[in-house]
Amino acid sequence: MLKAGFSRVDVTPPLGSYVSGYFHERYAQGVLDPLELNALACNDGENTVLLIVADFIGVDKTYCDIIREKIAVRVSIPEDHIMLSSLHQHTSVCVGVGDKYTRNDVVYMESLYRKYCDVAQMAIDDMKDAKAEISAGETAQPIAFIRKYLMTDGTIIGHPFGRRDEIVKRLEDADNTVRLVRFRREGAKDIAFVNFCTHPDVVKGDWLSADWPGSARRFVEHDLEDVSCLVLNGVQGDSNHSDYLTEPKRGYEHSLYMGRTIADVVLRLWDSGRTMKEEKVGERIGIVSLPTRSDGIEDYEEAKRLVDALAADSNAIKTTAAERARARRIVEMQTAPLFQKLPITVLRIGELFVVGFGGEPFTDYARELRRAMPDTEFFTSCCANGYEGYLPSKEDFTRETYESSASHFPSDLEDHCIGMALSLVKSL
């Protein structure tokens, strides 16, 4: 019989820690709500799988590998049965990304390694017989929006800051589906496993916060007696909370509104799920390896001047976000590896397949998965077992958006990622 377990630990970094997510330096001045690791462990009588979801903007693949190795030793399960995901909050920290910040805080990092191992051990120790029920429903009002807008000059941009009057239309609608697996457990708290997709950059500022995923967890646990909630952020690379056709909403209060909206759907779905008959669990990890994108190298000198000027004074030159991103990519090309490596992870829990991408996948990635296997239940995860930046869709590479301009991956990335994911799903 299927067994499921849950655990949680606090991993809030000290004040003064570098806060990641934007183009300017921020250092944590306070804590709005704690940052956590939330873990789900499942066993089918033969195999055990672990999903640990962190309130971090991302964890570098090198550090994910180190953490998974330490967990495997602690709990005696294979490393490739462990999926580490980050929710990508912009009021949090990166782990091991770049040459400084979190990884230079030796005390915090050593504590973090131990807490990852602790939360894994506690989730496994908490495993009890469970029945899994799956359901899905739409939010009452859209809270996620695809940031692709057609402008009056014919361009397509993702961040029309201060240009709302020039917007002709938003090109597509985001997926506002809340997906839920309820684990009914005898003699223990039920577990709500929730999947929703959009950027958690609502709160902003320099106070630490788990943003809308944290508030969704708290509201679910407040509304439902004896329930533990784990939230997984999905394909969010081209979406966020702001609809630029109206006055953009932001701030801590709006993150609470989004969490409340998601929790309302969970409450509505709670007793209406379909029981999953299959109880097998398993996990597979693959690596997509592609040549580093090299277009634009002929513009290196110009790009270097722009990057240097912006480093000296970010307001010195009037440029678009896409132009800045392209310049940085061209400069970084000088030291980039010949190949870009991206982890793709598939975790199976009964009839559910959780597909994790080691970066920020666009909405099209989930659409293509469901189009290819329409009778299969999918959750998706961003920043899974690595954090390799934006993963634009094939279509987006034909546009000069910020995300596609920043990506070191070639334009056929989506095809390789979906191909790898489907192969792993079929192998389970």
CSV table of C-alpha atoms in Angstrom, one decimal:
chain,number,residue,atom,x,y,z
A,1,MET,CA,0.0,0.0,0.0
A,2,LEU,CA,1.1,3.6,-0.7
A,3,LYS,CA,2.7,5.4,2.3
A,4,ALA,CA,3.1,9.2,2.5
A,5,GLY,CA,4.9,11.4,5.0
A,6,PHE,CA,5.4,15.1,5.5
A,7,SER,CA,7.8,17.3,7.4
A,8,ARG,CA,8.9,21.0,7.6
A,9,VAL,CA,11.9,23.0,8.9
A,10,ASP,CA,12.7,26.7,9.1
A,11,VAL,CA,15.6,27.8,7.0
A,12,THR,CA,15.2,31.6,7.3
A,13,PRO,CA,18.7,33.1,6.8
A,14,PRO,CA,20.1,35.8,9.1
A,15,LEU,CA,19.4,39.5,8.6
A,16,GLY,CA,21.9,41.1,6.3
A,17,SER,CA,21.8,38.2,3.9
A,18,TYR,CA,21.8,39.2,0.2
A,19,VAL,CA,18.3,39.1,-1.2
A,20,SER,CA,18.1,37.9,-4.8
A,21,GLY,CA,15.7,38.5,-7.7
A,22,TYR,CA,16.2,41.9,-9.2
A,23,PHE,CA,18.9,44.1,-10.8
A,24,HIS,CA,19.9,46.0,-7.7
A,25,GLU,CA,21.5,45.0,-4.4
A,26,ARG,CA,19.2,44.2,-1.5
A,27,TYR,CA,20.0,42.9,2.0
A,28,ALA,CA,17.5,41.4,4.4
A,29,GLN,CA,16.3,44.0,6.8
A,30,GLY,CA,13.6,41.9,8.5
A,31,VAL,CA,11.3,38.8,8.2
A,32,LEU,CA,7.7,39.1,7.1
A,33,ASP,CA,7.3,35.3,7.3
A,34,PRO,CA,9.7,32.4,7.7
A,35,LEU,CA,11.4,30.6,4.8
A,36,GLU,CA,10.9,26.8,5.0
A,37,LEU,CA,11.8,23.5,3.6
A,38,ASN,CA,8.7,21.3,3.1
A,39,ALA,CA,9.2,17.6,2.3
A,40,LEU,CA,6.9,14.9,1.0
A,41,ALA,CA,8.1,11.2,1.2
A,42,CYS,CA,6.2,8.4,-0.6
A,43,ASN,CA,6.8,4.6,-0.6
A,44,ASP,CA,5.1,1.8,-2.5
A,45,GLY,CA,6.5,-1.1,-0.4
A,46,GLU,CA,9.6,-1.3,-2.6
A,47,ASN,CA,10.8,2.2,-3.5
A,48,THR,CA,10.9,5.5,-1.6
A,49,VAL,CA,10.9,8.9,-3.3
A,50,LEU,CA,11.5,12.3,-1.7
A,51,LEU,CA,10.4,15.8,-2.8
A,52,ILE,CA,11.8,18.7,-0.9
A,53,VAL,CA,10.5,22.2,-1.8
A,54,ALA,CA,12.5,25.2,-0.6
A,55,ASP,CA,11.5,28.8,-0.2
A,56,PHE,CA,14.6,29.9,-2.2
A,57,ILE,CA,14.9,31.7,-5.5
A,58,GLY,CA,17.1,28.8,-6.7
A,59,VAL,CA,19.7,26.2,-5.7
A,60,ASP,CA,22.6,25.7,-8.1
A,61,LYS,CA,22.9,22.2,-9.6
A,62,THR,CA,26.3,21.7,-8.0
A,63,TYR,CA,24.8,22.4,-4.6
A,64,CYS,CA,21.7,20.3,-5.4
A,65,ASP,CA,24.0,17.4,-6.1
A,66,ILE,CA,25.9,17.9,-2.8
A,67,ILE,CA,22.6,18.0,-0.9
A,68,ARG,CA,21.1,15.0,-2.6
A,69,GLU,CA,24.3,13.0,-1.9
A,70,LYS,CA,24.2,13.9,1.8
A,71,ILE,CA,20.5,13.0,2.0
A,72,ALA,CA,21.0,9.7,0.3
A,73,VAL,CA,23.6,8.8,2.9
A,74,ARG,CA,21.4,9.8,5.8
A,75,VAL,CA,18.2,8.0,4.7
A,76,SER,CA,19.7,5.2,2.6
A,77,ILE,CA,17.8,5.8,-0.6
A,78,PRO,CA,19.3,6.4,-4.1
A,79,GLU,CA,20.2,10.0,-5.0
A,80,ASP,CA,18.1,9.8,-8.2
A,81,HIS,CA,15.0,9.2,-5.9
A,82,ILE,CA,15.4,12.7,-4.5
A,83,MET,CA,14.0,15.8,-6.1
A,84,LEU,CA,14.9,19.3,-4.7
A,85,SER,CA,12.7,22.1,-5.9
A,86,SER,CA,12.9,25.9,-5.2
A,87,LEU,CA,9.8,28.1,-5.3
A,88,HIS,CA,11.7,31.1,-6.7
A,89,GLN,CA,10.5,33.8,-4.3
A,90,HIS,CA,12.1,37.1,-5.0
A,91,THR,CA,12.2,38.0,-1.3
A,92,SER,CA,14.6,35.1,-0.5
A,93,VAL,CA,18.1,34.0,-1.3
A,94,CYS,CA,20.0,32.0,-3.9
A,95,VAL,CA,22.0,29.0,-2.8
A,96,GLY,CA,25.4,28.7,-4.6
A,97,VAL,CA,24.4,30.7,-7.6
A,98,GLY,CA,27.3,33.0,-8.7
A,99,ASP,CA,30.5,33.7,-6.9
A,100,LYS,CA,29.2,35.2,-3.7
A,101,TYR,CA,26.2,35.7,-1.4
A,102,THR,CA,24.7,32.6,0.4
A,103,ARG,CA,27.5,30.1,-0.3
A,104,ASN,CA,30.0,32.4,1.3
A,105,ASP,CA,28.1,32.2,4.6
A,106,VAL,CA,29.8,29.0,5.8
A,107,VAL,CA,27.8,28.8,9.0
A,108,TYR,CA,24.5,29.1,7.3
A,109,MET,CA,25.4,26.6,4.5
A,110,GLU,CA,26.6,23.9,7.0
A,111,SER,CA,23.3,24.4,8.9
A,112,LEU,CA,21.3,24.2,5.7
A,113,TYR,CA,22.9,20.9,4.7
A,114,ARG,CA,21.9,19.4,8.0
A,115,LYS,CA,18.4,20.8,7.8
A,116,TYR,CA,17.9,19.3,4.3
A,117,CYS,CA,18.9,15.9,5.8
A,118,ASP,CA,16.7,16.4,8.8
A,119,VAL,CA,13.6,17.3,6.8
A,120,ALA,CA,14.2,14.2,4.6
A,121,GLN,CA,14.6,12.0,7.6
A,122,MET,CA,11.5,13.3,9.4
A,123,ALA,CA,9.3,13.0,6.3
A,124,ILE,CA,10.4,9.3,5.9
A,125,ASP,CA,9.8,8.7,9.6
A,126,ASP,CA,6.3,10.3,9.2
A,127,MET,CA,5.2,7.9,6.4
A,128,LYS,CA,1.8,6.3,7.1
A,129,ASP,CA,-0.6,4.3,4.9
A,130,ALA,CA,-2.3,6.7,2.6
A,131,LYS,CA,-4.9,6.9,-0.2
A,132,ALA,CA,-4.1,9.5,-2.9
A,133,GLU,CA,-6.9,11.6,-4.4
A,134,ILE,CA,-6.3,14.0,-7.3
A,135,SER,CA,-8.4,16.9,-8.5
A,136,ALA,CA,-8.1,20.3,-10.2
A,137,GLY,CA,-10.0,23.6,-10.3
A,138,GLU,CA,-9.8,27.2,-11.6
A,139,THR,CA,-9.3,30.2,-9.3
A,140,ALA,CA,-12.4,32.4,-9.0
A,141,GLN,CA,-10.4,35.3,-10.5
A,142,PRO,CA,-7.2,35.1,-12.5
A,143,ILE,CA,-4.1,35.8,-10.3
A,144,ALA,CA,-1.5,34.7,-12.9
A,145,PHE,CA,-0.9,36.5,-16.2
A,146,ILE,CA,1.4,35.7,-19.2
A,147,ARG,CA,3.7,38.7,-19.5
A,148,LYS,CA,3.7,38.9,-23.3
A,149,TYR,CA,2.1,42.1,-24.8
A,150,LEU,CA,1.7,43.3,-28.3
A,151,MET,CA,2.6,47.0,-28.4
A,152,THR,CA,1.4,49.8,-30.7
A,153,ASP,CA,4.8,49.8,-32.5
A,154,GLY,CA,4.3,46.1,-33.4
A,155,THR,CA,6.9,44.8,-30.9
A,156,ILE,CA,6.2,42.1,-28.3
A,157,ILE,CA,7.6,42.7,-24.9
A,158,GLY,CA,7.2,41.1,-21.4
A,159,HIS,CA,7.7,44.0,-19.1
A,160,PRO,CA,5.8,47.1,-20.3
A,161,PHE,CA,6.8,49.3,-17.4
A,162,GLY,CA,5.4,52.8,-17.8
A,163,ARG,CA,4.0,51.9,-21.2
A,164,ARG,CA,0.5,50.7,-20.4
A,165,ASP,CA,-1.1,53.2,-22.9
A,166,GLU,CA,0.9,51.5,-25.7
A,167,ILE,CA,-0.4,48.0,-25.1
A,168,VAL,CA,-2.6,46.7,-27.8
A,169,LYS,CA,-3.4,43.3,-26.1
A,170,ARG,CA,-2.0,40.5,-24.0
A,171,LEU,CA,-1.1,37.7,-26.3
A,172,GLU,CA,-2.3,34.7,-24.3
A,173,ASP,CA,-3.9,33.8,-21.0
A,174,ALA,CA,-2.0,32.1,-18.1
A,175,ASP,CA,-3.0,28.7,-16.6
A,176,ASN,CA,-4.9,29.6,-13.4
A,177,THR,CA,-5.6,26.0,-12.5
A,178,VAL,CA,-4.9,24.8,-8.9
A,179,ARG,CA,-4.0,21.1,-9.0
A,180,LEU,CA,-4.3,19.1,-5.8
A,181,VAL,CA,-3.4,15.7,-4.5
A,182,ARG,CA,-4.9,14.8,-1.1
A,183,PHE,CA,-3.2,12.1,0.9
A,184,ARG,CA,-5.7,10.6,3.3
A,185,ARG,CA,-3.9,9.0,6.2
A,186,GLU,CA,-5.3,7.0,9.0
A,187,GLY,CA,-4.2,8.2,12.4
A,188,ALA,CA,-2.1,11.1,11.1
A,189,LYS,CA,-2.6,14.5,9.5
A,190,ASP,CA,-3.7,14.4,5.8
A,191,ILE,CA,-1.3,16.0,3.3
A,192,ALA,CA,-2.4,18.6,0.8
A,193,PHE,CA,0.0,18.6,-2.2
A,194,VAL,CA,-0.8,21.8,-4.3
A,195,ASN,CA,0.6,22.8,-7.7
A,196,PHE,CA,0.2,26.3,-9.1
A,197,CYS,CA,2.2,28.3,-11.6
A,198,THR,CA,3.3,31.9,-11.5
A,199,HIS,CA,6.3,34.1,-10.4
A,200,PRO,CA,6.4,34.7,-6.7
A,201,ASP,CA,7.7,38.3,-7.0
A,202,VAL,CA,4.7,39.9,-5.4
A,203,VAL,CA,6.0,41.2,-2.1
A,204,LYS,CA,9.2,43.0,-3.3
A,205,GLY,CA,11.3,45.1,-0.9
A,206,ASP,CA,14.1,43.9,1.4
A,207,TRP,CA,12.2,41.9,4.0
A,208,LEU,CA,12.3,38.1,3.7
A,209,SER,CA,9.0,36.4,2.8
A,210,ALA,CA,7.7,33.1,1.3
A,211,ASP,CA,5.4,35.3,-0.9
A,212,TRP,CA,2.1,33.7,-2.2
A,213,PRO,CA,3.3,30.0,-1.8
A,214,GLY,CA,3.8,30.7,1.9
A,215,SER,CA,0.5,32.3,2.4
A,216,ALA,CA,-1.3,29.5,0.5
A,217,ARG,CA,0.3,27.0,2.8
A,218,ARG,CA,-0.8,28.9,5.9
A,219,PHE,CA,-4.4,29.5,4.7
A,220,VAL,CA,-4.9,25.8,3.7
A,221,GLU,CA,-3.6,24.7,7.1
A,222,HIS,CA,-5.9,27.2,8.8
A,223,ASP,CA,-9.0,26.2,6.8
A,224,LEU,CA,-8.6,22.4,7.1
A,225,GLU,CA,-8.2,20.7,10.4
A,226,ASP,CA,-5.2,18.4,10.9
A,227,VAL,CA,-3.7,19.0,7.4
A,228,SER,CA,-0.1,19.7,6.4
A,229,CYS,CA,0.3,21.6,3.1
A,230,LEU,CA,3.1,21.5,0.6
A,231,VAL,CA,3.0,23.9,-2.4
A,232,LEU,CA,4.9,23.4,-5.6
A,233,ASN,CA,5.5,26.2,-8.2
A,234,GLY,CA,5.3,25.1,-11.8
A,235,VAL,CA,6.0,26.5,-15.2
A,236,GLN,CA,6.4,30.2,-14.2
A,237,GLY,CA,9.1,31.6,-16.5
A,238,ASP,CA,6.7,33.8,-18.5
A,239,SER,CA,4.1,34.6,-16.0
A,240,ASN,CA,3.6,36.8,-12.9
A,241,HIS,CA,0.9,38.4,-10.8
A,242,SER,CA,0.7,41.7,-12.7
A,243,ASP,CA,-1.8,42.3,-15.4
A,244,TYR,CA,-0.3,45.3,-17.2
A,245,LEU,CA,-3.7,46.1,-18.9
A,246,THR,CA,-4.7,47.4,-15.5
A,247,GLU,CA,-2.9,49.0,-12.6
A,248,PRO,CA,-0.4,46.3,-11.5
A,249,LYS,CA,-0.9,45.0,-8.0
A,250,ARG,CA,1.9,44.2,-5.7
A,251,GLY,CA,3.0,44.0,-2.0
A,252,TYR,CA,2.5,41.7,0.9
A,253,GLU,CA,-1.2,42.2,1.1
A,254,HIS,CA,-1.6,41.1,-2.5
A,255,SER,CA,0.5,38.0,-1.8
A,256,LEU,CA,-2.0,37.2,1.0
A,257,TYR,CA,-4.8,37.7,-1.5
A,258,MET,CA,-3.2,35.2,-3.9
A,259,GLY,CA,-2.6,32.7,-1.2
A,260,ARG,CA,-6.2,33.1,-0.1
A,261,THR,CA,-7.5,32.6,-3.6
A,262,ILE,CA,-5.5,29.4,-4.1
A,263,ALA,CA,-6.5,28.0,-0.7
A,264,ASP,CA,-10.2,28.7,-1.6
A,265,VAL,CA,-9.8,26.3,-4.5
A,266,VAL,CA,-8.2,23.7,-2.3
A,267,LEU,CA,-11.0,23.9,0.1
A,268,ARG,CA,-13.6,23.5,-2.7
A,269,LEU,CA,-11.8,20.5,-4.1
A,270,TRP,CA,-10.9,18.8,-0.8
A,271,ASP,CA,-13.6,16.2,-0.7
A,272,SER,CA,-14.2,15.8,-4.5
A,273,GLY,CA,-10.9,14.1,-5.7
A,274,ARG,CA,-10.7,11.0,-7.8
A,275,THR,CA,-8.9,8.1,-5.9
A,276,MET,CA,-5.7,7.1,-7.7
A,277,LYS,CA,-5.8,3.3,-8.2
A,278,GLU,CA,-2.1,3.0,-9.1
A,279,GLU,CA,0.3,3.2,-6.1
A,280,LYS,CA,3.7,2.8,-7.8
A,281,VAL,CA,6.4,5.4,-7.0
A,282,GLY,CA,9.7,6.1,-8.7
A,283,GLU,CA,11.9,8.8,-10.1
A,284,ARG,CA,14.2,9.4,-13.0
A,285,ILE,CA,16.7,12.2,-13.7
A,286,GLY,CA,18.1,13.1,-17.2
A,287,ILE,CA,20.4,15.8,-18.4
A,288,VAL,CA,19.7,17.9,-21.5
A,289,SER,CA,23.1,18.9,-22.9
A,290,LEU,CA,23.1,21.5,-25.7
A,291,PRO,CA,25.8,23.8,-27.2
A,292,THR,CA,26.0,27.2,-25.6
A,293,ARG,CA,24.3,29.8,-27.7
A,294,SER,CA,26.8,31.9,-29.6
A,295,ASP,CA,24.9,34.4,-31.7
A,296,GLY,CA,25.9,38.0,-31.0
A,297,ILE,CA,29.6,37.3,-30.3
A,298,GLU,CA,30.5,39.8,-33.1
A,299,ASP,CA,29.0,42.6,-30.9
A,300,TYR,CA,31.2,41.8,-27.9
A,301,GLU,CA,33.0,45.1,-27.6
A,302,GLU,CA,29.7,47.1,-27.8
A,303,ALA,CA,28.1,44.7,-25.2
A,304,LYS,CA,31.1,45.0,-22.9
A,305,ARG,CA,30.8,48.8,-22.9
A,306,LEU,CA,27.2,48.7,-22.1
A,307,VAL,CA,27.6,46.2,-19.3
A,308,ASP,CA,30.5,48.3,-17.8
A,309,ALA,CA,28.4,51.5,-18.0
A,310,LEU,CA,25.4,49.9,-16.3
A,311,ALA,CA,27.6,48.5,-13.6
A,312,ALA,CA,28.9,52.0,-12.9
A,313,ASP,CA,25.5,53.6,-13.0
A,314,SER,CA,22.4,51.5,-13.8
A,315,ASN,CA,20.6,54.7,-15.0
A,316,ALA,CA,23.5,56.0,-17.1
A,317,ILE,CA,22.1,54.7,-20.4
A,318,LYS,CA,18.5,54.3,-21.4
A,319,THR,CA,18.1,50.7,-22.5
A,320,THR,CA,15.3,48.1,-22.5
A,321,ALA,CA,15.5,45.0,-20.2
A,322,ALA,CA,16.0,42.9,-23.4
A,323,GLU,CA,19.0,45.0,-24.5
A,324,ARG,CA,20.6,44.7,-21.1
A,325,ALA,CA,20.0,40.9,-21.0
A,326,ARG,CA,21.5,40.4,-24.4
A,327,ALA,CA,24.6,42.5,-23.5
A,328,ARG,CA,25.2,40.4,-20.4
A,329,ARG,CA,24.7,37.2,-22.2
A,330,ILE,CA,27.3,38.2,-24.9
A,331,VAL,CA,29.8,39.2,-22.3
A,332,GLU,CA,29.3,36.0,-20.2
A,333,MET,CA,29.8,34.0,-23.4
A,334,GLN,CA,33.5,34.6,-23.0
A,335,THR,CA,33.7,32.4,-19.9
A,336,ALA,CA,30.6,30.2,-20.5
A,337,PRO,CA,31.2,26.4,-21.0
A,338,LEU,CA,30.9,24.9,-24.5
A,339,PHE,CA,27.7,23.1,-23.5
A,340,GLN,CA,24.8,24.0,-21.3
A,341,LYS,CA,23.5,21.2,-19.1
A,342,LEU,CA,20.0,21.2,-17.7
A,343,PRO,CA,18.5,18.6,-15.3
A,344,ILE,CA,15.1,17.2,-16.1
A,345,THR,CA,13.5,15.2,-13.3
A,346,VAL,CA,10.4,13.1,-13.3
A,347,LEU,CA,8.9,11.9,-10.0
A,348,ARG,CA,6.1,9.4,-10.0
A,349,ILE,CA,3.5,9.0,-7.3
A,350,GLY,CA,0.8,6.6,-8.4
A,351,GLU,CA,-0.9,8.0,-11.5
A,352,LEU,CA,0.8,11.5,-11.0
A,353,PHE,CA,4.0,12.5,-12.8
A,354,VAL,CA,5.8,15.5,-11.4
A,355,VAL,CA,8.0,16.9,-14.1
A,356,GLY,CA,10.8,19.2,-12.8
A,357,PHE,CA,12.9,21.5,-15.0
A,358,GLY,CA,16.2,22.8,-13.7
A,359,GLY,CA,15.3,26.5,-14.4
A,360,GLU,CA,12.4,28.7,-15.2
A,361,PRO,CA,10.2,26.9,-17.8
A,362,PHE,CA,7.7,28.8,-19.9
A,363,THR,CA,4.0,27.9,-19.9
A,364,ASP,CA,4.3,26.2,-23.2
A,365,TYR,CA,6.3,23.4,-21.6
A,366,ALA,CA,3.3,22.2,-19.6
A,367,ARG,CA,1.0,22.6,-22.5
A,368,GLU,CA,3.2,20.4,-24.7
A,369,LEU,CA,3.5,17.7,-22.0
A,370,ARG,CA,-0.3,17.6,-21.7
A,371,ARG,CA,-0.8,17.7,-25.4
A,372,ALA,CA,1.6,14.8,-25.9
A,373,MET,CA,0.0,12.7,-23.2
A,374,PRO,CA,-3.5,14.0,-22.6
A,375,ASP,CA,-4.6,11.1,-20.4
A,376,THR,CA,-1.7,11.5,-18.0
A,377,GLU,CA,-1.8,13.5,-14.8
A,378,PHE,CA,1.0,16.1,-14.6
A,379,PHE,CA,2.3,18.5,-12.0
A,380,THR,CA,5.2,20.7,-13.0
A,381,SER,CA,8.1,22.2,-11.1
A,382,CYS,CA,10.5,25.1,-11.7
A,383,CYS,CA,14.0,25.1,-10.4
A,384,ALA,CA,14.2,21.4,-9.9
A,385,ASN,CA,17.6,19.8,-9.0
A,386,GLY,CA,19.2,22.9,-10.4
A,387,TYR,CA,18.8,26.6,-11.4
A,388,GLU,CA,19.9,27.4,-15.0
A,389,GLY,CA,17.9,30.6,-15.6
A,390,TYR,CA,15.1,31.1,-18.0
A,391,LEU,CA,13.9,28.3,-20.3
A,392,PRO,CA,12.0,30.1,-23.0
A,393,SER,CA,9.6,28.5,-25.4
A,394,LYS,CA,10.5,27.8,-29.0
A,395,GLU,CA,8.2,30.6,-30.1
A,396,ASP,CA,9.7,33.1,-27.6
A,397,PHE,CA,13.2,32.6,-29.1
A,398,THR,CA,11.8,34.2,-32.3
A,399,ARG,CA,11.2,37.4,-30.2
A,400,GLU,CA,13.6,39.8,-28.5
A,401,THR,CA,12.1,39.5,-25.1
A,402,TYR,CA,14.1,39.9,-21.9
A,403,GLU,CA,14.0,36.1,-21.1
A,404,SER,CA,15.0,34.9,-24.6
A,405,SER,CA,17.7,37.5,-24.8
A,406,ALA,CA,19.2,36.4,-21.5
A,407,SER,CA,19.2,32.6,-22.2
A,408,HIS,CA,22.4,30.8,-23.0
A,409,PHE,CA,20.4,27.9,-24.4
A,410,PRO,CA,19.8,27.5,-28.2
A,411,SER,CA,16.4,28.0,-29.7
A,412,ASP,CA,15.4,24.3,-29.9
A,413,LEU,CA,15.6,24.0,-26.1
A,414,GLU,CA,11.9,23.3,-25.6
A,415,ASP,CA,11.9,20.3,-28.0
A,416,HIS,CA,14.8,18.7,-26.2
A,417,CYS,CA,13.3,19.3,-22.7
A,418,ILE,CA,9.9,17.9,-23.6
A,419,GLY,CA,11.5,15.0,-25.4
A,420,MET,CA,13.6,14.1,-22.4
A,421,ALA,CA,10.6,14.5,-20.0
A,422,LEU,CA,8.3,12.3,-22.1
A,423,SER,CA,11.1,9.6,-22.3
A,424,LEU,CA,11.5,9.6,-18.5
A,425,VAL,CA,7.7,9.5,-17.9
A,426,LYS,CA,7.4,6.4,-20.2
A,427,SER,CA,10.4,4.7,-18.4
A,428,LEU,CA,8.5,4.9,-15.1
